mmCIF file of C-alpha atoms in Angstrom:
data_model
loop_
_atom_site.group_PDB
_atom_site.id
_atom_site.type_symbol
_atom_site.label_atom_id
_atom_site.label_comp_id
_atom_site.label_asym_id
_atom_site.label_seq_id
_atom_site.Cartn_x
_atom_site.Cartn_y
_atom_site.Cartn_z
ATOM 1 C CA UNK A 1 121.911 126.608 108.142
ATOM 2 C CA UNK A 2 121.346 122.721 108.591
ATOM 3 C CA UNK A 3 122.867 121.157 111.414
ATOM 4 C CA UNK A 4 123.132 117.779 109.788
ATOM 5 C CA UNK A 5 124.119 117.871 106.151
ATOM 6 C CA UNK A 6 124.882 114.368 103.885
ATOM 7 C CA UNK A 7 126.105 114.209 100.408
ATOM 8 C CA UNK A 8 124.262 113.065 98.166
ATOM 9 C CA UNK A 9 121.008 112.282 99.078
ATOM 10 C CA UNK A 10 120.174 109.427 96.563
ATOM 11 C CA UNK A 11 123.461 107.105 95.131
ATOM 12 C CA UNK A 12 122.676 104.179 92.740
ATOM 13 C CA UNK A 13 125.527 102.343 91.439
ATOM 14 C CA UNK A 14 126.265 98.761 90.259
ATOM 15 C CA UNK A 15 127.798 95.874 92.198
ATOM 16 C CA UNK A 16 131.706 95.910 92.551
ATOM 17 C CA UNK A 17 131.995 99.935 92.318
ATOM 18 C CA UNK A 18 133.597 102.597 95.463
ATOM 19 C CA UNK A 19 131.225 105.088 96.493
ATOM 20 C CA UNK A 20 131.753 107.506 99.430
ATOM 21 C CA UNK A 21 128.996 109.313 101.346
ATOM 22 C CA UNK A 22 129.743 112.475 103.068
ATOM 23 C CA UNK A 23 128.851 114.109 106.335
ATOM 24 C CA UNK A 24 129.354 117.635 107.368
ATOM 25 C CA UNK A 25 128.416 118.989 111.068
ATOM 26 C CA UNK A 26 128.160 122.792 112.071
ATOM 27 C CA UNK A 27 127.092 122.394 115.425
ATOM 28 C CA UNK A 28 130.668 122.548 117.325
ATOM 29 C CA UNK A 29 129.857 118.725 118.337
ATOM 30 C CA UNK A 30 132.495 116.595 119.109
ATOM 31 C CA UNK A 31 131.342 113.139 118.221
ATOM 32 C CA UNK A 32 129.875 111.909 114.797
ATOM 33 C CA UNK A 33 128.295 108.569 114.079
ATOM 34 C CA UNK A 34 127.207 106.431 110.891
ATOM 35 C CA UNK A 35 123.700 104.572 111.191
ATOM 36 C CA UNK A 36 122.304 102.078 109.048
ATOM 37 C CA UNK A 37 118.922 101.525 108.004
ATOM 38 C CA UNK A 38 118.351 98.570 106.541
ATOM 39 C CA UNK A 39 114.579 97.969 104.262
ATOM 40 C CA UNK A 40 112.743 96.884 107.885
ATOM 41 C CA UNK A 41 113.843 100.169 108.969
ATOM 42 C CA UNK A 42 115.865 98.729 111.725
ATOM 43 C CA UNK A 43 118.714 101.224 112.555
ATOM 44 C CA UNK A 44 122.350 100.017 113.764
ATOM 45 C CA UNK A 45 125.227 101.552 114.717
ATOM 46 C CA UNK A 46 128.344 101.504 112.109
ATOM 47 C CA UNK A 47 130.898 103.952 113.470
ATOM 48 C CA UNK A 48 131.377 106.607 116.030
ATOM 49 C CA UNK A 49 134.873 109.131 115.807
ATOM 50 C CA UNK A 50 134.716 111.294 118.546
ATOM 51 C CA UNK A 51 137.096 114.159 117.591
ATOM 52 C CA UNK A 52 138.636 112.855 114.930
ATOM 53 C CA UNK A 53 139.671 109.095 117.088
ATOM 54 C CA UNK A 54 137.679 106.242 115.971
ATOM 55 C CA UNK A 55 136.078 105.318 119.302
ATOM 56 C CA UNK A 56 133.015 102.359 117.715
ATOM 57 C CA UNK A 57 133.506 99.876 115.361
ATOM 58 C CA UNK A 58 130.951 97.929 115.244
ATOM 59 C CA UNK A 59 130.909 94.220 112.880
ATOM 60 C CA UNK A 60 131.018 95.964 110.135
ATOM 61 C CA UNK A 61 132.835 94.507 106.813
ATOM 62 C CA UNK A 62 136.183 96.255 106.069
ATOM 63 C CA UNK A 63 134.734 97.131 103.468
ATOM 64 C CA UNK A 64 133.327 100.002 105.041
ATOM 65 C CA UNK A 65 135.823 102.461 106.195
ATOM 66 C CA UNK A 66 134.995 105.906 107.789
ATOM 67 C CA UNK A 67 137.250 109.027 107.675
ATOM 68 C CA UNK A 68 137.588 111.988 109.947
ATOM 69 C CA UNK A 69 139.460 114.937 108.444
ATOM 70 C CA UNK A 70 137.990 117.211 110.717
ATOM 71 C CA UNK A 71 135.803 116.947 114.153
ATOM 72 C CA UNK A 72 133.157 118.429 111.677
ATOM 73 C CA UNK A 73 133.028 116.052 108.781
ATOM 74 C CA UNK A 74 132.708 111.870 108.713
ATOM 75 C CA UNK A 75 132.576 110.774 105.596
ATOM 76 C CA UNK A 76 131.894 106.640 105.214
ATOM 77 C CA UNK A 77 133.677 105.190 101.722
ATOM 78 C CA UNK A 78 133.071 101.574 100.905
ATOM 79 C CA UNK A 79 134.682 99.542 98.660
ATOM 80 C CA UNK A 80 133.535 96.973 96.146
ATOM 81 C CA UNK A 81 129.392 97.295 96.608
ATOM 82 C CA UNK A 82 127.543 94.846 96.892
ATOM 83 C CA UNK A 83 123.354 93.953 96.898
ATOM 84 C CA UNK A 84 123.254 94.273 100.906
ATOM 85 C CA UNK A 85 124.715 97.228 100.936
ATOM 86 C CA UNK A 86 121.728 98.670 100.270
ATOM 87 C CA UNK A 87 119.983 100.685 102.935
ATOM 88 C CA UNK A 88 119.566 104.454 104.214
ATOM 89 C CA UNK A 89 122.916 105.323 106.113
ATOM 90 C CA UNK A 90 122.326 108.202 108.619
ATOM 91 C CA UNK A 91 124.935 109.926 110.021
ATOM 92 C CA UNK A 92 124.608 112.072 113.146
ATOM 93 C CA UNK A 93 126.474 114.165 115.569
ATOM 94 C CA UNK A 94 126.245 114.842 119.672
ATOM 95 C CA UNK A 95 128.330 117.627 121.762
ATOM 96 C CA UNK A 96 130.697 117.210 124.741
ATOM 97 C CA UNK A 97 132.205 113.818 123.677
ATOM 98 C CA UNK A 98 130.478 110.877 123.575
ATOM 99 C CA UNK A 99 128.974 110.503 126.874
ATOM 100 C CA UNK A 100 125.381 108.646 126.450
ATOM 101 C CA UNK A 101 123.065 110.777 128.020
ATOM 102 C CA UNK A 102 123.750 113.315 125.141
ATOM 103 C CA UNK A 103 121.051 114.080 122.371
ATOM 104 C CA UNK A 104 122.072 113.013 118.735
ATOM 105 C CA UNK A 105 121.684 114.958 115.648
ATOM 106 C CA UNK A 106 120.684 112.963 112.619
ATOM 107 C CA UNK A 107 121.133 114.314 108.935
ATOM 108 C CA UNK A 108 118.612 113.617 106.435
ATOM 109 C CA UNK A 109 120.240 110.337 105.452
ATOM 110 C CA UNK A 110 121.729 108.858 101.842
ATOM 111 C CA UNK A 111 119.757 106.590 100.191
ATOM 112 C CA UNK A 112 122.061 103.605 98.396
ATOM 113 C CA UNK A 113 120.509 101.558 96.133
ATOM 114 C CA UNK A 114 123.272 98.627 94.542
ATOM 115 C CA UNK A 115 121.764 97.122 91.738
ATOM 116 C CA UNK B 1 124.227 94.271 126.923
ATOM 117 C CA UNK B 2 121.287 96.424 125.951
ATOM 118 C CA UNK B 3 118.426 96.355 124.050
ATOM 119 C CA UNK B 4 115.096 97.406 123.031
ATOM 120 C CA UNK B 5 111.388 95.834 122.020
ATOM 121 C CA UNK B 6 109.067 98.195 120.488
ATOM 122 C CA UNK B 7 105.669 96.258 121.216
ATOM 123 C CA UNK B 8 103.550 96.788 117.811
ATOM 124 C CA UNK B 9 105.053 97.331 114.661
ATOM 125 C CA UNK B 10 101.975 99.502 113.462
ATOM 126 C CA UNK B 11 99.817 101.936 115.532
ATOM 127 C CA UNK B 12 96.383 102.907 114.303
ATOM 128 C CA UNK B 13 94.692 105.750 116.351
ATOM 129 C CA UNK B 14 92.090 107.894 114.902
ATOM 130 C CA UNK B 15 92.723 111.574 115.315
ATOM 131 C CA UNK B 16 91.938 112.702 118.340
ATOM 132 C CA UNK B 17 92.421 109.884 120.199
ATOM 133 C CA UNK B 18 95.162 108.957 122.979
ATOM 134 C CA UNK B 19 98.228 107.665 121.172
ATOM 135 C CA UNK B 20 100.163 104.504 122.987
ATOM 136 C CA UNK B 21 103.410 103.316 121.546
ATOM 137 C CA UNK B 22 105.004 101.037 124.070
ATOM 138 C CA UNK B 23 108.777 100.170 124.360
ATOM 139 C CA UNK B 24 110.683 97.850 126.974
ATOM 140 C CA UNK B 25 114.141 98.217 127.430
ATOM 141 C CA UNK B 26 116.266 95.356 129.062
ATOM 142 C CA UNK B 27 120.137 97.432 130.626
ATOM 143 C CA UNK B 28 122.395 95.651 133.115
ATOM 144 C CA UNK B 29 123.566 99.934 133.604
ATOM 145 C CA UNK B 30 121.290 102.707 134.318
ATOM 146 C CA UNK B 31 119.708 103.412 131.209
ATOM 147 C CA UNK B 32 119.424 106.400 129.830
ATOM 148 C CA UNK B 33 116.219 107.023 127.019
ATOM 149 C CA UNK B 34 115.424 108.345 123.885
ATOM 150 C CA UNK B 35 112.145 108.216 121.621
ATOM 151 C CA UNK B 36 112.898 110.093 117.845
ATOM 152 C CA UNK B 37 110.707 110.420 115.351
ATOM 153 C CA UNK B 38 110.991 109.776 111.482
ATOM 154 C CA UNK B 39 108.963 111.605 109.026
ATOM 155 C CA UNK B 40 108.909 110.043 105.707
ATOM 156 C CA UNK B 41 112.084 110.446 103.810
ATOM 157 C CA UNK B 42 114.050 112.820 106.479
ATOM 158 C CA UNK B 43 116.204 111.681 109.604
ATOM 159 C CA UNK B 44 115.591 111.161 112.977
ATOM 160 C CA UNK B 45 114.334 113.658 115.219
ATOM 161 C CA UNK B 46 114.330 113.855 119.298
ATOM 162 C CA UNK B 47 111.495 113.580 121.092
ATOM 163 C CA UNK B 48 112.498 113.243 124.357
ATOM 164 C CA UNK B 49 114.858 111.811 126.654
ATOM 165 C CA UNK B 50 115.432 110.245 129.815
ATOM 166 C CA UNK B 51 118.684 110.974 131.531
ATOM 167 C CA UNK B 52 117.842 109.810 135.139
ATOM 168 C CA UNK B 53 116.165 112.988 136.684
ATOM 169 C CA UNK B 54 112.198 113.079 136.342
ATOM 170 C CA UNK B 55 111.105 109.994 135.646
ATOM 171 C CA UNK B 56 107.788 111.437 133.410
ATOM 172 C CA UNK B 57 109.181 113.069 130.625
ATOM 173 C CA UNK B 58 108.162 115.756 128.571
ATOM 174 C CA UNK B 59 109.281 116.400 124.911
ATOM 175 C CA UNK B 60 108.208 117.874 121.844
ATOM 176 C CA UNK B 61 104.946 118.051 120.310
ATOM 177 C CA UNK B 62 102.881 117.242 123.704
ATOM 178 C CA UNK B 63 104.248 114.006 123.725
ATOM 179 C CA UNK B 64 105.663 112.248 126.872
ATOM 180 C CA UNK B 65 107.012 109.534 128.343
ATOM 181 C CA UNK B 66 107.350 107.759 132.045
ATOM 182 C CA UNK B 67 110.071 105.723 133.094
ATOM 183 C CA UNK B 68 109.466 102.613 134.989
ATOM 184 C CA UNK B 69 111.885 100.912 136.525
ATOM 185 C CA UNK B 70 110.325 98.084 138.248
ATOM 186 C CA UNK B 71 108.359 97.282 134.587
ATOM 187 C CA UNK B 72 111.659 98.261 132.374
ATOM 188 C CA UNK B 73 109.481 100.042 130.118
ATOM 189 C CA UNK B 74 109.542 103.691 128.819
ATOM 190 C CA UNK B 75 106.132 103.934 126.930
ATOM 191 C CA UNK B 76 105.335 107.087 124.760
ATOM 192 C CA UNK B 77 102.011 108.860 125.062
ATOM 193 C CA UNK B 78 99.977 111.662 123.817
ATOM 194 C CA UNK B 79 96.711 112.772 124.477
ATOM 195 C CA UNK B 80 95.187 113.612 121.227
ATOM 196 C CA UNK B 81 96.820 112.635 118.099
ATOM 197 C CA UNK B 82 96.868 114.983 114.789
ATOM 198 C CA UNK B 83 97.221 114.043 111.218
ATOM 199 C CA UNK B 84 100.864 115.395 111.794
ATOM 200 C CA UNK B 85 101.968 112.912 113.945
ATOM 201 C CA UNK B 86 101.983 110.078 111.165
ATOM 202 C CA UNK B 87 105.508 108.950 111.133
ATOM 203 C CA UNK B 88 107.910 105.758 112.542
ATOM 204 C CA UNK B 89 108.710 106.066 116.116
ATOM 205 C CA UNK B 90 111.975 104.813 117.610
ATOM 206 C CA UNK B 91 113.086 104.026 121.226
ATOM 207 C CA UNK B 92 116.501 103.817 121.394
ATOM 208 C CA UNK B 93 118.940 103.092 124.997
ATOM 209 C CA UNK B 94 122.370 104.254 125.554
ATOM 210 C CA UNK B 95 124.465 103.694 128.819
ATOM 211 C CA UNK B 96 127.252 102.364 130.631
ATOM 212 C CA UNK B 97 130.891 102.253 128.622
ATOM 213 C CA UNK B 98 128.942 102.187 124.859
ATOM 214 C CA UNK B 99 130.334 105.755 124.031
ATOM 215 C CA UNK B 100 127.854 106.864 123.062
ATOM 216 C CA UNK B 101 125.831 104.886 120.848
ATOM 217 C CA UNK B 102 122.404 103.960 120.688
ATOM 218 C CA UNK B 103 120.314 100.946 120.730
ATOM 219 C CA UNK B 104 117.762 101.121 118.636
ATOM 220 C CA UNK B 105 114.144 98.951 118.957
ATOM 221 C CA UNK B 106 112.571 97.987 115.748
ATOM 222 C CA UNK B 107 109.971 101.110 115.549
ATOM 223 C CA UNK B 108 106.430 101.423 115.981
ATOM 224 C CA UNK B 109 104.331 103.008 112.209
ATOM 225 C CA UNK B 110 101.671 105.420 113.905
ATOM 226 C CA UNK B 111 98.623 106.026 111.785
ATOM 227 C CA UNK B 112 96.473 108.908 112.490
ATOM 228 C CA UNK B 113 92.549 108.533 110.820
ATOM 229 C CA UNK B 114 90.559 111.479 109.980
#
């Protein structure tokens, strides 16, 4: 029964390759969000979809491109990995649209190491 | 523009003791506040927020939190700290037309002696 649920936990890959992280919600939440942590810990907003509409992109390379089948799932794929792309990427979820007083949900987070 | 200075990158308290982690905030919007917690190798849990009501918090864990305006600061205390609250703390603002997404400070380590 977890709230928060991201696929897989641990990805190491070389330089160059596609890998795609995926997030599933079963909270009923309308907005989901991708985080990333980076090896000082420091955590930034990527992306936020809020019922399936992209409604934050932050600077992030294209690279990087989030997709929302479903209010319930954001998955993040990126393209052609590379060294700094290595970090903890958290995604998370909050209810009633994304209005900013409203708690967010993190999953456990997805380790990618590039080597 | 927002953002968020966690004073202290690591917090040593011996158990027991009152724990301090101290966080500023700088919002040209009503702010609205958050503290999480990260346990070693898991996400980010809430602590406890500040949505402009109370301005003393309570959350989780006897930990709380006061919100002062005139000092922009939203400090996190508890009065005795356990073994089990050795983690990284976040404070993290959200508020006017962001949608949603929060500003995170750089986190505070809390270590808890026996």
């Amino acid at each position: 029964d977890t709230a928060v649920s991201q696929t897989p936990k641990y990805l190491v890959t070389q330089m160059g390759n596609d890998k795609s992280i995926k997030c599933e919600q079963n909270l009923g939440h309308d907005t989901m969000y991708w985080y990333k942590q980076d090896s000082k810990k420091f955590l930034k907003i990527m992306f936020s979809y809020n019922n399936k509409e992209l409604i934050i992109n932050e600077t992030v390379p294209n690279r990087f491109s989030p997709k929302s089948p479903d209010k319930a799932h954001l998955n993040l794929h990126i393209n052609s990995l590379e060294l700094g792309d290595s970090a903890v990427y958290f995604c998370a979820s909050s209810p009633r649209g994304a209005y900013n007083y409203n708690e967010q949900f993190f999953g456990p987070g997805t380790r990618l190491t590039v080597l | 523009a927002q953002s968020v200075t966690q004073l202290g990158s690591h917090v040593s308290v011996s158990e027991g003791a009152l724990v301090l982690l101290r966080c500023n905030y700088s919002s040209s919007v009503p702010p609205y506040l958050f503290w999480y917690v990260q346990y070693p190798n898991q996400g980010l849990q809430l602590l406890l927020k500040y949505t402009s009501a109370a301005t003393l918090v309570k959350g989780i864990n006897d930990f709380e939190a006061e919100f002062k305006k005139s000092e922009t600061s939203f400090h996190l205390t508890k009065p005795s700290a356990h073994m089990s609250d050795a983690a990284e703390y976040f404070c993290a603002v959200s508020g006017g037309n962001q949608g949603g997404k929060l500003i995170f400070g750089q986190g505070t380590e809390l270590s808890v002696k026996p």
